[in-house]
mmCIF file with all atom_site columns, C-alpha atoms in Angstrom:
data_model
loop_
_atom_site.group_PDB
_atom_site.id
_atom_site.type_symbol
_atom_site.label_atom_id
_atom_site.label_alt_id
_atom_site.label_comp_id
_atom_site.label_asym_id
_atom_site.label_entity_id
_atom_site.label_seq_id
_atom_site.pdbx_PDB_ins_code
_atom_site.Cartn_x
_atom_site.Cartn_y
_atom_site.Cartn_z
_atom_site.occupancy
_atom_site.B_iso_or_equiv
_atom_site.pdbx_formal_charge
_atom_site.auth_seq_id
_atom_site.auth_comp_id
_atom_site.auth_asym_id
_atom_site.auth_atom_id
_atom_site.pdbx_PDB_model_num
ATOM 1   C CA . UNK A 1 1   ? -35.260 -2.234  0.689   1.00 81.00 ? 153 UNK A CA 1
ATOM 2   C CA . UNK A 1 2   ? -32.791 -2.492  -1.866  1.00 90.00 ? 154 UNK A CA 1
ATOM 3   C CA . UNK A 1 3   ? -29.926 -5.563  -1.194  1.00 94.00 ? 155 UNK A CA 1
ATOM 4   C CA . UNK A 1 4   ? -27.210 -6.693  -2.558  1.00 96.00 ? 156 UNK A CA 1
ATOM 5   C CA . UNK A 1 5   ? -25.906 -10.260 -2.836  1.00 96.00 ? 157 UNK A CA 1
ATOM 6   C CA . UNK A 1 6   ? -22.628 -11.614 -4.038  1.00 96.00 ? 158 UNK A CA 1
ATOM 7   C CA . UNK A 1 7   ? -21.665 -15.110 -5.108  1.00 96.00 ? 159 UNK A CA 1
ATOM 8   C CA . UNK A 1 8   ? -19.128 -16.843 -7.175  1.00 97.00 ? 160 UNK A CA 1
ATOM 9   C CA . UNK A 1 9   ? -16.625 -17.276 -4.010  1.00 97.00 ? 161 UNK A CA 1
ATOM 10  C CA . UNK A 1 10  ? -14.933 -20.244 -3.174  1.00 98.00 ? 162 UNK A CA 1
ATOM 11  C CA . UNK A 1 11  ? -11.437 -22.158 -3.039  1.00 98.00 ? 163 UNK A CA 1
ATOM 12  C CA . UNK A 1 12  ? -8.808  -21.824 -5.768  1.00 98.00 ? 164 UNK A CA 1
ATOM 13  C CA . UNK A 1 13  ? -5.019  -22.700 -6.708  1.00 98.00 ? 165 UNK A CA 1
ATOM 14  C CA . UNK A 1 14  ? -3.082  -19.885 -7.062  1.00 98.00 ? 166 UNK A CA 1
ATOM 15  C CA . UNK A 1 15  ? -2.909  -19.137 -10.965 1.00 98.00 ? 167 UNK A CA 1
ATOM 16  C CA . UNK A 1 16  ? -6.425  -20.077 -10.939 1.00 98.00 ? 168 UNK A CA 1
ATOM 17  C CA . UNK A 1 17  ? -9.722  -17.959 -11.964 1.00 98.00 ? 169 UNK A CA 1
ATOM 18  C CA . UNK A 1 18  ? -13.033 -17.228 -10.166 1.00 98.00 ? 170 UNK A CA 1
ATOM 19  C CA . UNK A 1 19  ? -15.565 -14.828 -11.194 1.00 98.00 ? 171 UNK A CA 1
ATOM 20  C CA . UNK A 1 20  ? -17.764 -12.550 -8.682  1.00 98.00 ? 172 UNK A CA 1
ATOM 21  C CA . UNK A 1 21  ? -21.120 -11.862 -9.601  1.00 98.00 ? 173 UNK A CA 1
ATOM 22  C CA . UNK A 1 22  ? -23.552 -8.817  -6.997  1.00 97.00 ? 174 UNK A CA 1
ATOM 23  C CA . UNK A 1 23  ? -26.904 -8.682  -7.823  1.00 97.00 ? 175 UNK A CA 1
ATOM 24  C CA . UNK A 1 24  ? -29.271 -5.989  -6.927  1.00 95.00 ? 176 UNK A CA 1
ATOM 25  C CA . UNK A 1 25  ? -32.923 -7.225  -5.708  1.00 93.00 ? 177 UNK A CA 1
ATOM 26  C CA . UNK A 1 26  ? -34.318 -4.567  -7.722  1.00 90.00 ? 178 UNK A CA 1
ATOM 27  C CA . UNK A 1 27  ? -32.923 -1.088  -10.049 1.00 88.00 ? 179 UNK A CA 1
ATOM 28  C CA . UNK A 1 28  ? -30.634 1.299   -8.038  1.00 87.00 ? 180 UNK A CA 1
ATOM 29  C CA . UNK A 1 29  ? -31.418 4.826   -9.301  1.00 86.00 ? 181 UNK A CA 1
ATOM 30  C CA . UNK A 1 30  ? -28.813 7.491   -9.864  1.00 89.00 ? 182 UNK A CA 1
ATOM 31  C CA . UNK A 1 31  ? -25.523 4.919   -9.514  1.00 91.00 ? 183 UNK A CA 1
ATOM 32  C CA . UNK A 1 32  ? -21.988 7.544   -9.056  1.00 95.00 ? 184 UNK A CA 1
ATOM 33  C CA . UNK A 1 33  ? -20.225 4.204   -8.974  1.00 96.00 ? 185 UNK A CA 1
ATOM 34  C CA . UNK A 1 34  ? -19.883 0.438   -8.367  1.00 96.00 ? 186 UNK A CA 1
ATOM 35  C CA . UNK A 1 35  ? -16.876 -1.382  -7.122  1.00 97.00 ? 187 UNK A CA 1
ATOM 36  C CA . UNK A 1 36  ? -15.696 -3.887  -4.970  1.00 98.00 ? 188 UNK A CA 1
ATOM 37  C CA . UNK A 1 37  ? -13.606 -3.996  -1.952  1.00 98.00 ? 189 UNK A CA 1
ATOM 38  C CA . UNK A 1 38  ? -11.809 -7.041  -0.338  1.00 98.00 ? 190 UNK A CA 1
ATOM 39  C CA . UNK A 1 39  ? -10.804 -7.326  3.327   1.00 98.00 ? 191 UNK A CA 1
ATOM 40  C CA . UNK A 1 40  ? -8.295  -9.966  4.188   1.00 97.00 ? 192 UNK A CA 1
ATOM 41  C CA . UNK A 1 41  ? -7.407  -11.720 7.713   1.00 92.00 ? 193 UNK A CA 1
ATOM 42  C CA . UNK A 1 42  ? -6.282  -9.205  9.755   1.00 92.00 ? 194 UNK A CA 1
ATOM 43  C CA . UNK A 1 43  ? -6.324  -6.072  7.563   1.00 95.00 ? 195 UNK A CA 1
ATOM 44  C CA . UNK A 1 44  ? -8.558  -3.422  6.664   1.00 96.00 ? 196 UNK A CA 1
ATOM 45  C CA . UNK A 1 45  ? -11.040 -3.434  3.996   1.00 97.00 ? 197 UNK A CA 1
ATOM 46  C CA . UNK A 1 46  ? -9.732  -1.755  0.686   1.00 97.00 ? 198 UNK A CA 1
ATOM 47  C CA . UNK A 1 47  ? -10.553 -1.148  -2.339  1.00 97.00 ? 199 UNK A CA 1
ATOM 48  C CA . UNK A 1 48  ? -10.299 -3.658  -5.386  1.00 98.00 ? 200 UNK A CA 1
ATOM 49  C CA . UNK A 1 49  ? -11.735 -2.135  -8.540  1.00 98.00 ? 201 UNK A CA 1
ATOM 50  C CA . UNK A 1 50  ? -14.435 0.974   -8.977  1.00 98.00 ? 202 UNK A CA 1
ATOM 51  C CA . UNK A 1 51  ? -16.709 1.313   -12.582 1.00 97.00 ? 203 UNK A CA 1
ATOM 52  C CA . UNK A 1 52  ? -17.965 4.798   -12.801 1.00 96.00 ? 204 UNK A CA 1
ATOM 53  C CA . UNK A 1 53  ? -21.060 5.851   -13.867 1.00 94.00 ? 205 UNK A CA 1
ATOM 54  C CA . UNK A 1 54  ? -19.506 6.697   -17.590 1.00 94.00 ? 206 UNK A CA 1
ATOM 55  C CA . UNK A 1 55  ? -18.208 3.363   -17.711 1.00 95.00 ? 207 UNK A CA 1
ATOM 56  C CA . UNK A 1 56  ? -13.916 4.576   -16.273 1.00 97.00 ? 208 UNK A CA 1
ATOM 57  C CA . UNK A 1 57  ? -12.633 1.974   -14.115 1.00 98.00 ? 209 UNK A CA 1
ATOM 58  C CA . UNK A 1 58  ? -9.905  2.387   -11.386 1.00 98.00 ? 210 UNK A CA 1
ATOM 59  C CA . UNK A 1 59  ? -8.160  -0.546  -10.005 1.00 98.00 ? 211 UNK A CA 1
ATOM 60  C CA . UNK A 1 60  ? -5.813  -1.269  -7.180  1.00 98.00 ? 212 UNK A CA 1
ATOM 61  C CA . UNK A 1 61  ? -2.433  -1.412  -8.110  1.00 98.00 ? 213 UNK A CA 1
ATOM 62  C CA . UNK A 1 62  ? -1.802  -5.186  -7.060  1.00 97.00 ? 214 UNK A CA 1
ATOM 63  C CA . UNK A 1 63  ? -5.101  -6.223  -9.130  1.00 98.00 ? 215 UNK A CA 1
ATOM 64  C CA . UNK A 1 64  ? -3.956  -3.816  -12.527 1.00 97.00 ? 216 UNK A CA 1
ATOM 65  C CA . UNK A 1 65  ? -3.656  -6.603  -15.387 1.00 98.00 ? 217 UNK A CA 1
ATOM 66  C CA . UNK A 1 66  ? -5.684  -9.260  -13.434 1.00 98.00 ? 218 UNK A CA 1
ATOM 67  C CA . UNK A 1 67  ? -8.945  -8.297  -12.337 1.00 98.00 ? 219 UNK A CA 1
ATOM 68  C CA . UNK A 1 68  ? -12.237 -6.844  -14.589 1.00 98.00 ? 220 UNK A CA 1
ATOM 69  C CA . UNK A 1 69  ? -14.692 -5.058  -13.628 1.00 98.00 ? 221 UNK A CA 1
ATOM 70  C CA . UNK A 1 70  ? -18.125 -4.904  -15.942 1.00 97.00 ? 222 UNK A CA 1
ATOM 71  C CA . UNK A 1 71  ? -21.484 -4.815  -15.319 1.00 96.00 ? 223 UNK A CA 1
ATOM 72  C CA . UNK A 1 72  ? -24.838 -5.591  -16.903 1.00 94.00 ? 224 UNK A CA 1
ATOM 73  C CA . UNK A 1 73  ? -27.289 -2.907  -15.807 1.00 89.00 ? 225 UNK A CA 1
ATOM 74  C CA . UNK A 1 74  ? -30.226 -4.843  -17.488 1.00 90.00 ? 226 UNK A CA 1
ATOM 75  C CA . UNK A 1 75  ? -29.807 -7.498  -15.111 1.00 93.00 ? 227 UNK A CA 1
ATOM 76  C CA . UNK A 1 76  ? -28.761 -5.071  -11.906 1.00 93.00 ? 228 UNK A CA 1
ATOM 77  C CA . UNK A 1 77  ? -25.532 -7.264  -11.617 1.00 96.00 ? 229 UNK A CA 1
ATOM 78  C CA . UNK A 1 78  ? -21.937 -6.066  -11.787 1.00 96.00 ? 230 UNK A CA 1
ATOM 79  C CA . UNK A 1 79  ? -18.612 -8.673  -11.814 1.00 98.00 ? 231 UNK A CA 1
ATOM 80  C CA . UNK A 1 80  ? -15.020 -9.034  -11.067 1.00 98.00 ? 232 UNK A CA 1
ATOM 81  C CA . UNK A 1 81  ? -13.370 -11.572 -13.339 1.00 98.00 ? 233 UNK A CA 1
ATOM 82  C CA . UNK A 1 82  ? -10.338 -12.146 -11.374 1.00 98.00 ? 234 UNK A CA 1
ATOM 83  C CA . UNK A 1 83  ? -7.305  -14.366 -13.108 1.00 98.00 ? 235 UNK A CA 1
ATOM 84  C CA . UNK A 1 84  ? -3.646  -15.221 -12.218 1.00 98.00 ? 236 UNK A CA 1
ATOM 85  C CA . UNK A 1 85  ? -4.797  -15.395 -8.260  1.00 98.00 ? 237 UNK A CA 1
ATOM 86  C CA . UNK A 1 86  ? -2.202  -15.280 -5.683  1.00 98.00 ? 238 UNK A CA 1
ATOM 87  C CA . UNK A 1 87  ? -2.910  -16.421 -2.102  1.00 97.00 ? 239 UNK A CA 1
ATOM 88  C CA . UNK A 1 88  ? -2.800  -13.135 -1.111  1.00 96.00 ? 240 UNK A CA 1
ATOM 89  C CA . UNK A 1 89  ? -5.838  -12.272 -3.116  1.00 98.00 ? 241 UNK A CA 1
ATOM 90  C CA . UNK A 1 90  ? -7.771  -14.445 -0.649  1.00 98.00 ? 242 UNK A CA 1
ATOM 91  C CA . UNK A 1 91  ? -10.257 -12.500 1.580   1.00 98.00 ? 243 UNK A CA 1
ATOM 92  C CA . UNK A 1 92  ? -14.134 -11.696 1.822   1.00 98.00 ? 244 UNK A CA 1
ATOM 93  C CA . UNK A 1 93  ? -14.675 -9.944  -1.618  1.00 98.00 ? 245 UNK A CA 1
ATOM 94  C CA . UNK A 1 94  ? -17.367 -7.137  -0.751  1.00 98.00 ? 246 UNK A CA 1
ATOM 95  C CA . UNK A 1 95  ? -19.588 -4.937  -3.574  1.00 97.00 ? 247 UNK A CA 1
ATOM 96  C CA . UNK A 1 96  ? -20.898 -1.489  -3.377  1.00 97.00 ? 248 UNK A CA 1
ATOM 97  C CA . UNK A 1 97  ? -22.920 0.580   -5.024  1.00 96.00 ? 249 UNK A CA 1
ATOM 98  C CA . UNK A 1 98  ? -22.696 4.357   -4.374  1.00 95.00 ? 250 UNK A CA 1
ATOM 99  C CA . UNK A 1 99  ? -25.392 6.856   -5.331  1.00 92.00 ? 251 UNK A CA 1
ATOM 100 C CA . UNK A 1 100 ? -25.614 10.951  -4.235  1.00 90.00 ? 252 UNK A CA 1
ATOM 101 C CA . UNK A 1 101 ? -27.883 9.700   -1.409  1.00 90.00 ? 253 UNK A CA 1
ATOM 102 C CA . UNK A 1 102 ? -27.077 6.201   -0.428  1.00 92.00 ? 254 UNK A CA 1
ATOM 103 C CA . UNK A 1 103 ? -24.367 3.825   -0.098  1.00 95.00 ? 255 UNK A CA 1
ATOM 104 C CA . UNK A 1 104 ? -25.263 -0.015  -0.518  1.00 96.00 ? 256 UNK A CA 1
ATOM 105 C CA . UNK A 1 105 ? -23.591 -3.204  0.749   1.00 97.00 ? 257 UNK A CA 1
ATOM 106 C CA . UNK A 1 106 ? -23.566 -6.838  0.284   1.00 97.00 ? 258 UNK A CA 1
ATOM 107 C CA . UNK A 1 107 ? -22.977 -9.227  3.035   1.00 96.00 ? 259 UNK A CA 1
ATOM 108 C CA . UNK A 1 108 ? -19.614 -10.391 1.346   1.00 97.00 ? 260 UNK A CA 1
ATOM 109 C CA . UNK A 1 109 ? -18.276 -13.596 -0.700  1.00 97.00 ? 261 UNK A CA 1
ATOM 110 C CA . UNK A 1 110 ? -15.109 -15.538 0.776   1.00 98.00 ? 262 UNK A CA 1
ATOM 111 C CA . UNK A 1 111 ? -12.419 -16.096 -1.975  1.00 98.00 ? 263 UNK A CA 1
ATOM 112 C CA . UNK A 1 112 ? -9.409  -18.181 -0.560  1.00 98.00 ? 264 UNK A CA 1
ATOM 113 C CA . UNK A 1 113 ? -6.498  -18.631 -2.486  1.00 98.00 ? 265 UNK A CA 1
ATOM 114 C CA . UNK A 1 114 ? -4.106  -21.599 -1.626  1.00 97.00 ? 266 UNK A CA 1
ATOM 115 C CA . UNK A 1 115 ? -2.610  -24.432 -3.072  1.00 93.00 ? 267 UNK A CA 1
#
């Protein structure tokens, strides 16, 4: 069973940097997409950043300029470089990998934000 796992969380200042790393235990065939999603206290989980199978990218307007998305298919690991934090860019960061006939998760990496 194929899992995902996400690290690189952890407490910042605001202005500060982190990066995310999800690895896959083992090759996901067939990938449409990868992205992450973030879901705050209180809110609903939405999306952060998508990298398409050709290599587009789509980001959430309060991320644009600030957050990169890349990933390293030799090593079954994507990222999210995130710079210039702001405290509201603190939540439990989430990956996801999306093929035609499954939809992985990982189990989520807290990012808090605060000074």
């Amino acid at each position: 069973q194929v899992q995902l796992v996400e690290s690189g969380g952890g407490l910042v200042q605001p202005g500060g940097s982190l990066r995310l790393s999800c690895v896959a235990s083992e090759s996901i065939f067939s990938i449409e997409s990868q992205g992450w999603y973030r879901q705050g206290p209180g809110k609903q989980r939405e999306l952060v950043a998508i990298i398409f199978r050709g290599g587009g990218t789509v980001y959430a307007g309060s991320v644009k300029g600030r957050f990169t998305i890349s990933r390293d298919n030799a090593k079954n690991t994507m990222y999210l470089q995130m710079n210039s934090l702001k405290s509201e860019d603190t939540a439990v960061y989430y990956c996801n990998y999306y093929t035609n006939s499954k939809t992985y998760w990982g189990q989520g990496t807290q990012v808090t934000v605060s000074s």
